[in-house]
Each structure stands twice: as structure tokens, then as C-alpha cells.
């Protein structure tokens, strides 16, 4: 397992939270999770961090992974296990310059609620005229690739 220190705010005090994560097994635990006993699993490390944040809404994690407008693309998720993501801006396509590392320090536009990141992602898609993006996958890909029944 890899170890990462993340600055965080608990009760208006800055502290360091330690997370341990395994990109091969897509798991994460934290020093706040009953002293590393609770393991969070997800499709990537970004999702694992989202689960940690959801379990500890009183903690504000000061990292890019907690920023409202940060989310990995599918390719970034698969190629980096979710350790890199895009910092999205409304009306602007994400480019290589928008790639950020999940644990990089951040203080602005943070959220303790991972659902707010999903809401922003949908707003971003709409701002690009791509609100039907998710439908595209189901309309044009074979059923075997979409896990959809006929």
C-alpha cells in the first residue's frame, strides 16, 4: 500500500490525515477510519477517496480530489487508477493542462459531499452541449460493452 498525507480541516483546525491506498486492488483506508481498520473500495482511487469523504463529512480534505470541479475521465481512471483527474471549467473542454493529481493541495471550491462533484460534472457536460454524453454510450455501443440487457 502507498501512503499519502493530506492536509485537512477538522473543527476549524488544520491537521494531517494519512491515507493508505492500493492502486492495484482499488482500496483506501485512512487514519480517521478507526485507525485504518475500515477499508473503502471503489472503481478507482478517486471513488475510494469520495467514499472516505462521505463517511467523514465533518472533515474538509484540502486536496484536488475534494474540489467540486475535479473528476477523472474514464481513460484517466483506467490508466492512473484514478490518481489523476481533470479540473473542469464550465464551457471549456478539458485538456492536458487541466490534469491534476488527486492528492495535490487545494483550498478553494472544496466540497465534503461527493454528490456535488457529480452535479458539477453534469453542469459541465451541459455547458459543452454534451448533456447526452451518457446516452451516447448506450445508443452506439454493443450491449456486451454496456452491461445492458436486450
JSON list of C-alpha atoms in Angstrom, two decimals, residues 91-148:
[
{"chain": "A", "resi": 91, "resn": "UNK", "atom": "CA", "xyz": [-17.86, 25.98, -21.20]},
{"chain": "A", "resi": 92, "resn": "UNK", "atom": "CA", "xyz": [-14.31, 24.71, -21.73]},
{"chain": "A", "resi": 93, "resn": "UNK", "atom": "CA", "xyz": [-13.22, 21.25, -22.82]},
{"chain": "A", "resi": 94, "resn": "UNK", "atom": "CA", "xyz": [-10.71, 19.62, -20.51]},
{"chain": "A", "resi": 95, "resn": "UNK", "atom": "CA", "xyz": [-7.19, 19.43, -21.92]},
{"chain": "A", "resi": 96, "resn": "UNK", "atom": "CA", "xyz": [-3.87, 18.02, -20.82]},
{"chain": "A", "resi": 97, "resn": "UNK", "atom": "CA", "xyz": [-3.19, 21.31, -19.00]},
{"chain": "A", "resi": 98, "resn": "UNK", "atom": "CA", "xyz": [-6.23, 20.62, -16.80]},
{"chain": "A", "resi": 99, "resn": "UNK", "atom": "CA", "xyz": [-4.85, 17.34, -15.42]},
{"chain": "A", "resi": 100, "resn": "UNK", "atom": "CA", "xyz": [-4.32, 17.43, -11.65]},
{"chain": "A", "resi": 101, "resn": "UNK", "atom": "CA", "xyz": [-3.11, 14.90, -9.12]},
{"chain": "A", "resi": 102, "resn": "UNK", "atom": "CA", "xyz": [-5.75, 13.70, -6.68]},
{"chain": "A", "resi": 103, "resn": "UNK", "atom": "CA", "xyz": [-3.76, 14.45, -3.52]},
{"chain": "A", "resi": 104, "resn": "UNK", "atom": "CA", "xyz": [-2.31, 17.84, -4.58]},
{"chain": "A", "resi": 105, "resn": "UNK", "atom": "CA", "xyz": [-3.02, 20.61, -2.08]},
{"chain": "A", "resi": 106, "resn": "UNK", "atom": "CA", "xyz": [-6.10, 22.77, -2.69]},
{"chain": "A", "resi": 107, "resn": "UNK", "atom": "CA", "xyz": [-8.06, 25.25, -0.57]},
{"chain": "A", "resi": 108, "resn": "UNK", "atom": "CA", "xyz": [-10.66, 26.66, -2.99]},
{"chain": "A", "resi": 109, "resn": "UNK", "atom": "CA", "xyz": [-14.09, 25.36, -4.02]},
{"chain": "A", "resi": 110, "resn": "UNK", "atom": "CA", "xyz": [-13.90, 22.23, -1.89]},
{"chain": "A", "resi": 111, "resn": "UNK", "atom": "CA", "xyz": [-16.86, 20.04, -1.03]},
{"chain": "A", "resi": 112, "resn": "UNK", "atom": "CA", "xyz": [-17.39, 17.42, 1.63]},
{"chain": "A", "resi": 113, "resn": "UNK", "atom": "CA", "xyz": [-20.20, 15.92, -0.47]},
{"chain": "A", "resi": 114, "resn": "UNK", "atom": "CA", "xyz": [-19.05, 13.83, -3.46]},
{"chain": "A", "resi": 115, "resn": "UNK", "atom": "CA", "xyz": [-22.55, 14.14, -4.99]},
{"chain": "A", "resi": 116, "resn": "UNK", "atom": "CA", "xyz": [-21.84, 17.84, -5.57]},
{"chain": "A", "resi": 117, "resn": "UNK", "atom": "CA", "xyz": [-18.96, 16.82, -7.83]},
{"chain": "A", "resi": 118, "resn": "UNK", "atom": "CA", "xyz": [-21.35, 14.70, -9.90]},
{"chain": "A", "resi": 119, "resn": "UNK", "atom": "CA", "xyz": [-23.78, 17.62, -10.16]},
{"chain": "A", "resi": 120, "resn": "UNK", "atom": "CA", "xyz": [-20.94, 19.87, -11.33]},
{"chain": "A", "resi": 121, "resn": "UNK", "atom": "CA", "xyz": [-19.83, 17.26, -13.87]},
{"chain": "A", "resi": 122, "resn": "UNK", "atom": "CA", "xyz": [-23.34, 17.19, -15.36]},
{"chain": "A", "resi": 123, "resn": "UNK", "atom": "CA", "xyz": [-23.41, 21.02, -15.48]},
{"chain": "A", "resi": 124, "resn": "UNK", "atom": "CA", "xyz": [-20.05, 20.95, -17.21]},
{"chain": "A", "resi": 125, "resn": "UNK", "atom": "CA", "xyz": [-21.31, 18.47, -19.82]},
{"chain": "A", "resi": 126, "resn": "UNK", "atom": "CA", "xyz": [-24.34, 20.70, -20.44]},
{"chain": "A", "resi": 127, "resn": "UNK", "atom": "CA", "xyz": [-22.09, 23.75, -20.78]},
{"chain": "A", "resi": 128, "resn": "UNK", "atom": "CA", "xyz": [-20.31, 21.92, -23.62]},
{"chain": "A", "resi": 129, "resn": "UNK", "atom": "CA", "xyz": [-23.56, 20.87, -25.28]},
{"chain": "A", "resi": 130, "resn": "UNK", "atom": "CA", "xyz": [-22.75, 17.28, -24.34]},
{"chain": "A", "resi": 131, "resn": "UNK", "atom": "CA", "xyz": [-25.57, 16.61, -21.88]},
{"chain": "A", "resi": 132, "resn": "UNK", "atom": "CA", "xyz": [-26.47, 13.43, -23.80]},
{"chain": "A", "resi": 133, "resn": "UNK", "atom": "CA", "xyz": [-22.94, 12.05, -23.36]},
{"chain": "A", "resi": 134, "resn": "UNK", "atom": "CA", "xyz": [-24.04, 9.19, -21.13]},
{"chain": "A", "resi": 135, "resn": "UNK", "atom": "CA", "xyz": [-26.87, 8.29, -23.50]},
{"chain": "A", "resi": 136, "resn": "UNK", "atom": "CA", "xyz": [-24.34, 8.07, -26.34]},
{"chain": "A", "resi": 137, "resn": "UNK", "atom": "CA", "xyz": [-22.66, 5.11, -24.73]},
{"chain": "A", "resi": 138, "resn": "UNK", "atom": "CA", "xyz": [-25.90, 3.18, -24.55]},
{"chain": "A", "resi": 139, "resn": "UNK", "atom": "CA", "xyz": [-27.11, 4.11, -28.02]},
{"chain": "A", "resi": 140, "resn": "UNK", "atom": "CA", "xyz": [-23.99, 3.34, -30.00]},
{"chain": "A", "resi": 141, "resn": "UNK", "atom": "CA", "xyz": [-22.10, 0.66, -28.13]},
{"chain": "A", "resi": 142, "resn": "UNK", "atom": "CA", "xyz": [-22.96, -3.04, -28.33]},
{"chain": "A", "resi": 143, "resn": "UNK", "atom": "CA", "xyz": [-24.95, -4.44, -25.43]},
{"chain": "A", "resi": 144, "resn": "UNK", "atom": "CA", "xyz": [-22.00, -6.60, -24.41]},
{"chain": "A", "resi": 145, "resn": "UNK", "atom": "CA", "xyz": [-19.97, -3.45, -23.69]},
{"chain": "A", "resi": 146, "resn": "UNK", "atom": "CA", "xyz": [-22.65, -1.53, -21.80]},
{"chain": "A", "resi": 147, "resn": "UNK", "atom": "CA", "xyz": [-23.77, -4.28, -19.41]},
{"chain": "A", "resi": 148, "resn": "UNK", "atom": "CA", "xyz": [-27.24, -3.67, -20.77]}
]
